[in-house]
PDB file of C-alpha atoms in Angstrom:
ATOM      1  CA  GLN A   1      34.917  79.218  37.035  1.00 93.00           C
ATOM      2  CA  VAL A   2      38.453  79.698  35.789  1.00 96.00           C
ATOM      3  CA  GLN A   3      40.433  76.479  35.470  1.00 98.00           C
ATOM      4  CA  LEU A   4      43.994  75.872  34.291  1.00 98.00           C
ATOM      5  CA  GLN A   5      45.506  72.593  33.136  1.00 98.00           C
ATOM      6  CA  GLU A   6      49.155  71.927  32.367  1.00 98.00           C
ATOM      7  CA  SER A   7      50.274  69.383  29.787  1.00 98.00           C
ATOM      8  CA  GLY A   8      53.541  68.214  28.313  1.00 96.00           C
ATOM      9  CA  PRO A   9      56.238  65.547  28.540  1.00 96.00           C
ATOM     10  CA  GLY A  10      57.039  64.297  32.018  1.00 95.00           C
ATOM     11  CA  LEU A  11      60.588  63.334  31.087  1.00 98.00           C
ATOM     12  CA  VAL A  12      63.183  65.504  29.369  1.00 98.00           C
ATOM     13  CA  LYS A  13      66.788  64.608  28.614  1.00 98.00           C
ATOM     14  CA  PRO A  14      69.627  66.744  30.012  1.00 98.00           C
ATOM     15  CA  SER A  15      70.562  69.620  27.686  1.00 97.00           C
ATOM     16  CA  GLY A  16      67.161  69.308  26.030  1.00 98.00           C
ATOM     17  CA  THR A  17      64.221  71.695  26.067  1.00 98.00           C
ATOM     18  CA  LEU A  18      61.283  71.468  28.449  1.00 98.00           C
ATOM     19  CA  SER A  19      58.000  72.457  26.791  1.00 98.00           C
ATOM     20  CA  LEU A  20      54.684  72.799  28.604  1.00 98.00           C
ATOM     21  CA  THR A  21      51.284  74.194  27.704  1.00 98.00           C
ATOM     22  CA  CYS A  22      48.586  75.583  29.980  1.00 98.00           C
ATOM     23  CA  ALA A  23      45.012  75.345  28.748  1.00 98.00           C
ATOM     24  CA  VAL A  24      42.660  77.873  30.340  1.00 98.00           C
ATOM     25  CA  SER A  25      38.896  77.423  30.594  1.00 97.00           C
ATOM     26  CA  GLY A  26      36.230  79.695  32.033  1.00 97.00           C
ATOM     27  CA  TYR A  27      37.996  82.885  30.961  1.00 97.00           C
ATOM     28  CA  SER A  28      39.300  84.247  27.687  1.00 96.00           C
ATOM     29  CA  ILE A  29      42.979  85.031  28.204  1.00 95.00           C
ATOM     30  CA  GLY A  30      42.802  87.636  25.452  1.00 93.00           C
ATOM     31  CA  ASN A  31      40.659  89.773  27.753  1.00 94.00           C
ATOM     32  CA  GLY A  32      43.454  90.505  30.183  1.00 88.00           C
ATOM     33  CA  TYR A  33      45.357  89.434  33.291  1.00 95.00           C
ATOM     34  CA  TYR A  34      48.953  88.342  33.375  1.00 96.00           C
ATOM     35  CA  TRP A  35      49.537  84.568  33.377  1.00 98.00           C
ATOM     36  CA  SER A  36      52.547  82.965  35.020  1.00 98.00           C
ATOM     37  CA  TRP A  37      54.580  79.805  35.333  1.00 98.00           C
ATOM     38  CA  VAL A  38      55.820  78.742  38.769  1.00 98.00           C
ATOM     39  CA  ARG A  39      57.839  75.681  39.696  1.00 98.00           C
ATOM     40  CA  GLN A  40      58.354  73.795  42.921  1.00 98.00           C
ATOM     41  CA  SER A  41      61.192  71.483  43.778  1.00 93.00           C
ATOM     42  CA  PRO A  42      62.207  70.110  47.176  1.00 77.00           C
ATOM     43  CA  GLY A  43      65.525  71.881  47.065  1.00 69.00           C
ATOM     44  CA  LYS A  44      64.367  75.360  46.075  1.00 73.00           C
ATOM     45  CA  GLY A  45      60.749  75.655  47.163  1.00 89.00           C
ATOM     46  CA  LEU A  46      58.433  77.798  45.064  1.00 97.00           C
ATOM     47  CA  GLU A  47      60.105  79.724  42.254  1.00 97.00           C
ATOM     48  CA  TRP A  48      58.399  82.143  39.889  1.00 98.00           C
ATOM     49  CA  ILE A  49      59.589  81.617  36.318  1.00 98.00           C
ATOM     50  CA  GLY A  50      57.876  84.344  34.319  1.00 98.00           C
ATOM     51  CA  GLU A  51      54.639  85.853  33.056  1.00 97.00           C
ATOM     52  CA  ILE A  52      52.854  86.973  29.903  1.00 97.00           C
ATOM     53  CA  VAL A  53      49.872  89.165  29.035  1.00 94.00           C
ATOM     54  CA  HIS A  54      47.723  89.097  25.897  1.00 88.00           C
ATOM     55  CA  ILE A  55      49.554  91.991  24.228  1.00 89.00           C
ATOM     56  CA  GLY A  56      52.663  89.839  24.266  1.00 88.00           C
ATOM     57  CA  LYS A  57      54.530  91.578  27.043  1.00 94.00           C
ATOM     58  CA  THR A  58      56.601  89.218  29.168  1.00 97.00           C
ATOM     59  CA  ASN A  59      58.606  89.404  32.385  1.00 96.00           C
ATOM     60  CA  PHE A  60      61.026  86.773  33.607  1.00 97.00           C
ATOM     61  CA  ASN A  61      62.934  85.741  36.676  1.00 96.00           C
ATOM     62  CA  PRO A  62      66.492  86.977  36.040  1.00 96.00           C
ATOM     63  CA  SER A  63      67.873  83.646  37.225  1.00 95.00           C
ATOM     64  CA  LEU A  64      66.154  81.874  34.305  1.00 97.00           C
ATOM     65  CA  ARG A  65      65.763  84.650  31.745  1.00 96.00           C
ATOM     66  CA  SER A  66      68.415  83.404  29.348  1.00 97.00           C
ATOM     67  CA  ARG A  67      66.722  79.988  29.013  1.00 98.00           C
ATOM     68  CA  VAL A  68      63.000  80.832  29.146  1.00 98.00           C
ATOM     69  CA  THR A  69      60.421  81.610  26.502  1.00 98.00           C
ATOM     70  CA  ILE A  70      56.756  82.174  27.321  1.00 98.00           C
ATOM     71  CA  SER A  71      54.201  82.531  24.543  1.00 97.00           C
ATOM     72  CA  MET A  72      50.445  82.804  24.242  1.00 96.00           C
ATOM     73  CA  ASP A  73      47.882  81.573  21.705  1.00 95.00           C
ATOM     74  CA  THR A  74      44.634  83.417  22.349  1.00 95.00           C
ATOM     75  CA  SER A  75      42.814  81.490  19.610  1.00 95.00           C
ATOM     76  CA  LYS A  76      43.410  78.285  21.568  1.00 97.00           C
ATOM     77  CA  ASN A  77      43.103  80.029  24.953  1.00 97.00           C
ATOM     78  CA  GLN A  78      46.429  78.685  26.111  1.00 97.00           C
ATOM     79  CA  PHE A  79      49.925  79.804  26.959  1.00 98.00           C
ATOM     80  CA  SER A  80      53.201  77.926  26.897  1.00 98.00           C
ATOM     81  CA  LEU A  81      56.573  77.604  28.582  1.00 98.00           C
ATOM     82  CA  SER A  82      59.833  76.623  26.983  1.00 98.00           C
ATOM     83  CA  LEU A  83      62.962  76.112  29.109  1.00 98.00           C
ATOM     84  CA  SER A  84      66.157  75.253  27.254  1.00 98.00           C
ATOM     85  CA  SER A  85      69.410  73.557  28.258  1.00 98.00           C
ATOM     86  CA  VAL A  86      67.792  71.744  31.152  1.00 98.00           C
ATOM     87  CA  THR A  87      69.700  69.941  33.891  1.00 97.00           C
ATOM     88  CA  ALA A  88      68.672  67.821  36.843  1.00 95.00           C
ATOM     89  CA  ALA A  89      68.221  71.063  38.790  1.00 94.00           C
ATOM     90  CA  ASP A  90      65.197  71.819  36.609  1.00 96.00           C
ATOM     91  CA  THR A  91      63.356  68.724  37.837  1.00 97.00           C
ATOM     92  CA  ALA A  92      60.239  70.052  39.558  1.00 97.00           C
ATOM     93  CA  PHE A  93      56.492  70.359  39.571  1.00 97.00           C
ATOM     94  CA  TYR A  94      55.526  73.080  37.098  1.00 98.00           C
ATOM     95  CA  TYR A  95      52.367  75.098  37.680  1.00 98.00           C
ATOM     96  CA  CYS A  96      50.585  77.640  35.518  1.00 98.00           C
ATOM     97  CA  THR A  97      48.769  80.421  37.328  1.00 98.00           C
ATOM     98  CA  ARG A  98      46.697  83.562  36.867  1.00 98.00           C
ATOM     99  CA  ASN A  99      48.042  86.787  38.340  1.00 96.00           C
ATOM    100  CA  ASN A 100      45.620  89.059  40.178  1.00 95.00           C
ATOM    101  CA  ASN A 101      46.035  91.744  42.839  1.00 92.00           C
ATOM    102  CA  TYR A 102      49.801  91.112  43.044  1.00 97.00           C
ATOM    103  CA  SER A 103      49.124  87.471  43.891  1.00 97.00           C
ATOM    104  CA  LEU A 104      48.461  84.191  42.070  1.00 98.00           C
ATOM    105  CA  ASP A 105      44.784  83.469  42.454  1.00 97.00           C
ATOM    106  CA  ARG A 106      44.223  80.469  40.190  1.00 98.00           C
ATOM    107  CA  TRP A 107      46.576  77.491  39.839  1.00 98.00           C
ATOM    108  CA  GLY A 108      46.658  74.437  37.648  1.00 98.00           C
ATOM    109  CA  GLN A 109      47.074  71.043  39.292  1.00 98.00           C
ATOM    110  CA  GLY A 110      50.718  70.989  38.254  1.00 97.00           C
ATOM    111  CA  THR A 111      52.793  68.588  36.224  1.00 97.00           C
ATOM    112  CA  LEU A 112      55.994  66.847  37.285  1.00 97.00           C
ATOM    113  CA  VAL A 113      58.880  67.187  34.878  1.00 97.00           C
ATOM    114  CA  THR A 114      61.924  65.029  35.468  1.00 97.00           C
ATOM    115  CA  VAL A 115      65.228  65.731  33.737  1.00 97.00           C
ATOM    116  CA  SER A 116      67.052  62.461  33.226  1.00 97.00           C
ATOM    117  CA  SER A 117      68.741  60.460  30.513  1.00 96.00           C
TER     118      SER A 117
ATOM    119  CA  GLU F   1      65.750  90.525  45.374  1.00 90.00           C
ATOM    120  CA  ILE F   2      63.471  90.614  48.399  1.00 94.00           C
ATOM    121  CA  VAL F   3      64.012  87.538  50.572  1.00 96.00           C
ATOM    122  CA  LEU F   4      61.126  86.322  52.714  1.00 97.00           C
ATOM    123  CA  THR F   5      61.931  84.354  55.871  1.00 98.00           C
ATOM    124  CA  GLN F   6      59.126  82.424  57.519  1.00 98.00           C
ATOM    125  CA  SER F   7      59.044  81.261  61.107  1.00 96.00           C
ATOM    126  CA  PRO F   8      58.738  78.868  62.678  1.00 97.00           C
ATOM    127  CA  GLY F   9      59.751  76.175  60.222  1.00 97.00           C
ATOM    128  CA  THR F  10      57.328  73.769  61.862  1.00 97.00           C
ATOM    129  CA  LEU F  11      54.466  74.560  64.217  1.00 98.00           C
ATOM    130  CA  SER F  12      52.865  71.761  66.249  1.00 98.00           C
ATOM    131  CA  LEU F  13      49.376  72.553  67.514  1.00 98.00           C
ATOM    132  CA  SER F  14      46.056  70.857  68.227  1.00 97.00           C
ATOM    133  CA  PRO F  15      42.647  71.368  66.595  1.00 97.00           C
ATOM    134  CA  GLY F  16      40.948  74.317  68.239  1.00 97.00           C
ATOM    135  CA  ASP F  17      44.262  76.106  68.943  1.00 98.00           C
ATOM    136  CA  ARG F  18      45.237  79.485  67.575  1.00 98.00           C
ATOM    137  CA  ALA F  19      48.094  79.533  65.049  1.00 98.00           C
ATOM    138  CA  THR F  20      50.371  82.488  64.406  1.00 98.00           C
ATOM    139  CA  LEU F  21      52.751  82.304  61.425  1.00 98.00           C
ATOM    140  CA  SER F  22      55.388  84.923  60.712  1.00 98.00           C
ATOM    141  CA  CYS F  23      56.884  86.231  57.469  1.00 98.00           C
ATOM    142  CA  ARG F  24      59.771  88.695  57.583  1.00 98.00           C
ATOM    143  CA  ALA F  25      61.014  90.495  54.478  1.00 97.00           C
ATOM    144  CA  SER F  26      64.598  91.596  53.835  1.00 96.00           C
ATOM    145  CA  GLN F  27      63.294  94.928  52.494  1.00 95.00           C
ATOM    146  CA  TYR F  28      60.143  97.005  52.735  1.00 96.00           C
ATOM    147  CA  VAL F  29      57.076  95.393  51.110  1.00 96.00           C
ATOM    148  CA  MET F  30      54.012  97.442  50.229  1.00 93.00           C
ATOM    149  CA  ASP F  31      50.992  96.123  52.098  1.00 90.00           C
ATOM    150  CA  THR F  32      49.095  95.659  48.838  1.00 92.00           C
ATOM    151  CA  ARG F  33      51.764  93.220  47.693  1.00 97.00           C
ATOM    152  CA  LEU F  34      51.954  90.531  50.360  1.00 98.00           C
ATOM    153  CA  ALA F  35      50.002  87.273  50.024  1.00 98.00           C
ATOM    154  CA  TRP F  36      49.623  83.948  51.830  1.00 98.00           C
ATOM    155  CA  TYR F  37      49.002  80.470  50.412  1.00 98.00           C
ATOM    156  CA  GLN F  38      48.066  77.081  51.833  1.00 98.00           C
ATOM    157  CA  GLN F  39      49.344  73.840  50.307  1.00 96.00           C
ATOM    158  CA  THR F  40      48.185  70.356  51.194  1.00 95.00           C
ATOM    159  CA  PRO F  41      49.961  67.198  49.951  1.00 93.00           C
ATOM    160  CA  GLY F  42      49.497  66.543  46.259  1.00 93.00           C
ATOM    161  CA  GLN F  43      47.745  69.855  45.673  1.00 95.00           C
ATOM    162  CA  PRO F  44      48.854  73.196  44.244  1.00 96.00           C
ATOM    163  CA  PRO F  45      49.111  76.175  46.554  1.00 97.00           C
ATOM    164  CA  ARG F  46      45.778  77.883  47.263  1.00 98.00           C
ATOM    165  CA  LEU F  47      45.561  81.640  47.700  1.00 98.00           C
ATOM    166  CA  LEU F  48      44.313  82.525  51.181  1.00 98.00           C
ATOM    167  CA  ILE F  49      45.135  86.189  51.688  1.00 98.00           C
ATOM    168  CA  TYR F  50      46.207  89.004  49.360  1.00 98.00           C
ATOM    169  CA  GLY F  51      46.994  92.633  50.054  1.00 97.00           C
ATOM    170  CA  THR F  52      48.232  91.598  53.520  1.00 97.00           C
ATOM    171  CA  SER F  53      44.736  91.213  54.974  1.00 98.00           C
ATOM    172  CA  THR F  54      42.084  90.551  52.306  1.00 98.00           C
ATOM    173  CA  ARG F  55      40.725  87.016  52.256  1.00 98.00           C
ATOM    174  CA  ALA F  56      40.468  85.382  48.849  1.00 98.00           C
ATOM    175  CA  THR F  57      37.124  84.108  47.606  1.00 96.00           C
ATOM    176  CA  GLY F  58      35.740  81.284  49.715  1.00 96.00           C
ATOM    177  CA  ILE F  59      38.345  81.506  52.485  1.00 98.00           C
ATOM    178  CA  PRO F  60      36.840  81.131  55.989  1.00 98.00           C
ATOM    179  CA  ASP F  61      37.037  84.087  58.356  1.00 97.00           C
ATOM    180  CA  ARG F  62      39.153  82.142  60.844  1.00 98.00           C
ATOM    181  CA  PHE F  63      42.055  83.057  58.536  1.00 98.00           C
ATOM    182  CA  SER F  64      43.364  86.606  58.937  1.00 98.00           C
ATOM    183  CA  GLY F  65      46.438  88.495  57.834  1.00 98.00           C
ATOM    184  CA  SER F  66      48.150  91.525  59.277  1.00 98.00           C
ATOM    185  CA  GLY F  67      51.399  93.434  59.289  1.00 98.00           C
ATOM    186  CA  SER F  68      53.287  96.126  57.459  1.00 97.00           C
ATOM    187  CA  GLY F  69      56.739  97.109  56.285  1.00 96.00           C
ATOM    188  CA  THR F  70      58.877  94.029  56.761  1.00 97.00           C
ATOM    189  CA  ASP F  71      56.837  92.003  59.265  1.00 98.00           C
ATOM    190  CA  PHE F  72      53.673  90.150  58.350  1.00 98.00           C
ATOM    191  CA  THR F  73      51.527  87.577  60.152  1.00 98.00           C
ATOM    192  CA  LEU F  74      48.975  84.943  59.203  1.00 98.00           C
ATOM    193  CA  THR F  75      46.663  83.986  62.034  1.00 98.00           C
ATOM    194  CA  ILE F  76      44.294  81.041  62.114  1.00 98.00           C
ATOM    195  CA  SER F  77      41.951  81.702  64.999  1.00 96.00           C
ATOM    196  CA  ARG F  78      40.712  78.177  65.710  1.00 96.00           C
ATOM    197  CA  LEU F  79      42.369  75.312  63.885  1.00 98.00           C
ATOM    198  CA  GLU F  80      40.242  72.836  61.991  1.00 98.00           C
ATOM    199  CA  PRO F  81      41.631  69.421  60.945  1.00 97.00           C
ATOM    200  CA  GLU F  82      41.859  70.555  57.309  1.00 97.00           C
ATOM    201  CA  ASP F  83      44.097  73.504  58.247  1.00 98.00           C
ATOM    202  CA  PHE F  84      47.135  71.321  58.901  1.00 98.00           C
ATOM    203  CA  ALA F  85      49.234  72.043  55.833  1.00 97.00           C
ATOM    204  CA  VAL F  86      52.209  74.071  54.631  1.00 96.00           C
ATOM    205  CA  TYR F  87      51.817  77.840  54.424  1.00 98.00           C
ATOM    206  CA  TYR F  88      53.798  80.198  52.207  1.00 98.00           C
ATOM    207  CA  CYS F  89      54.041  83.951  52.095  1.00 98.00           C
ATOM    208  CA  GLN F  90      54.733  85.727  48.796  1.00 98.00           C
ATOM    209  CA  GLN F  91      55.620  89.272  47.840  1.00 98.00           C
ATOM    210  CA  TYR F  92      55.339  91.192  44.596  1.00 96.00           C
ATOM    211  CA  GLY F  93      58.086  93.672  44.037  1.00 92.00           C
ATOM    212  CA  PRO F  94      61.440  94.301  42.462  1.00 84.00           C
ATOM    213  CA  SER F  95      62.819  91.706  40.114  1.00 84.00           C
ATOM    214  CA  PRO F  96      62.037  88.900  40.324  1.00 90.00           C
ATOM    215  CA  LEU F  97      58.449  90.058  40.511  1.00 93.00           C
ATOM    216  CA  TYR F  98      57.247  87.243  42.757  1.00 96.00           C
ATOM    217  CA  THR F  99      59.247  85.648  45.570  1.00 97.00           C
ATOM    218  CA  PHE F 100      58.096  83.165  48.181  1.00 97.00           C
ATOM    219  CA  GLY F 101      59.077  82.289  51.708  1.00 97.00           C
ATOM    220  CA  GLN F 102      60.399  78.828  52.413  1.00 96.00           C
ATOM    221  CA  GLY F 103      57.179  77.757  54.125  1.00 97.00           C
ATOM    222  CA  THR F 104      55.868  76.897  57.585  1.00 97.00           C
ATOM    223  CA  LYS F 105      54.570  73.396  58.166  1.00 96.00           C
ATOM    224  CA  LEU F 106      51.599  73.329  60.507  1.00 98.00           C
ATOM    225  CA  GLU F 107      51.339  69.855  61.978  1.00 97.00           C
ATOM    226  CA  ILE F 108      49.032  68.155  64.442  1.00 96.00           C
ATOM    227  CA  LYS F 109      50.475  67.915  67.929  1.00 93.00           C
TER     228      LYS F 109
END
């Protein structure tokens, strides 16, 4: 059974960089599928951030593209999100997901990241 | 960007009732690229339906999806207590690849 688990700091200072990792179990991410990051805040609902596949190809939400990096480490079976120049508007629950059939079929439990000094 | 508008914002029904949730897209959405999710408090969204009408693994057959073009519907034939939650539609299409509706809250009447 495929499981995803997010980890990373729960508090980031304004103008800093948010960094999260998603550990995947039950499936080797080097075998395929795209893997995404999605966030959810009360003010903006669910927002797709971007995705990556094992060959290194990425796609991003244009609204965040300039601040986002997504990378993958197949040897550790994990992928990561980096979001720079954060503000209070980036406070949200961050989820990692697996993409399948034009939908997101597996989700991590999510991690709350608060941007505050 | 394709904008998804869900209605109603809140739906108040009783266990055993039939629920009909609507999702309207600002542009044409291919039927293979429309999905529905259920979210309960403190939990991540759970995929219910993909490809407009295909139930995800383990989803009971009281959940069904239909529609085409710009109008899509999630129907729950007979509400169980665990079905009271927030429901989101999602489309895959032009950039950004994934967009979501704002959600419909299904609450107990």
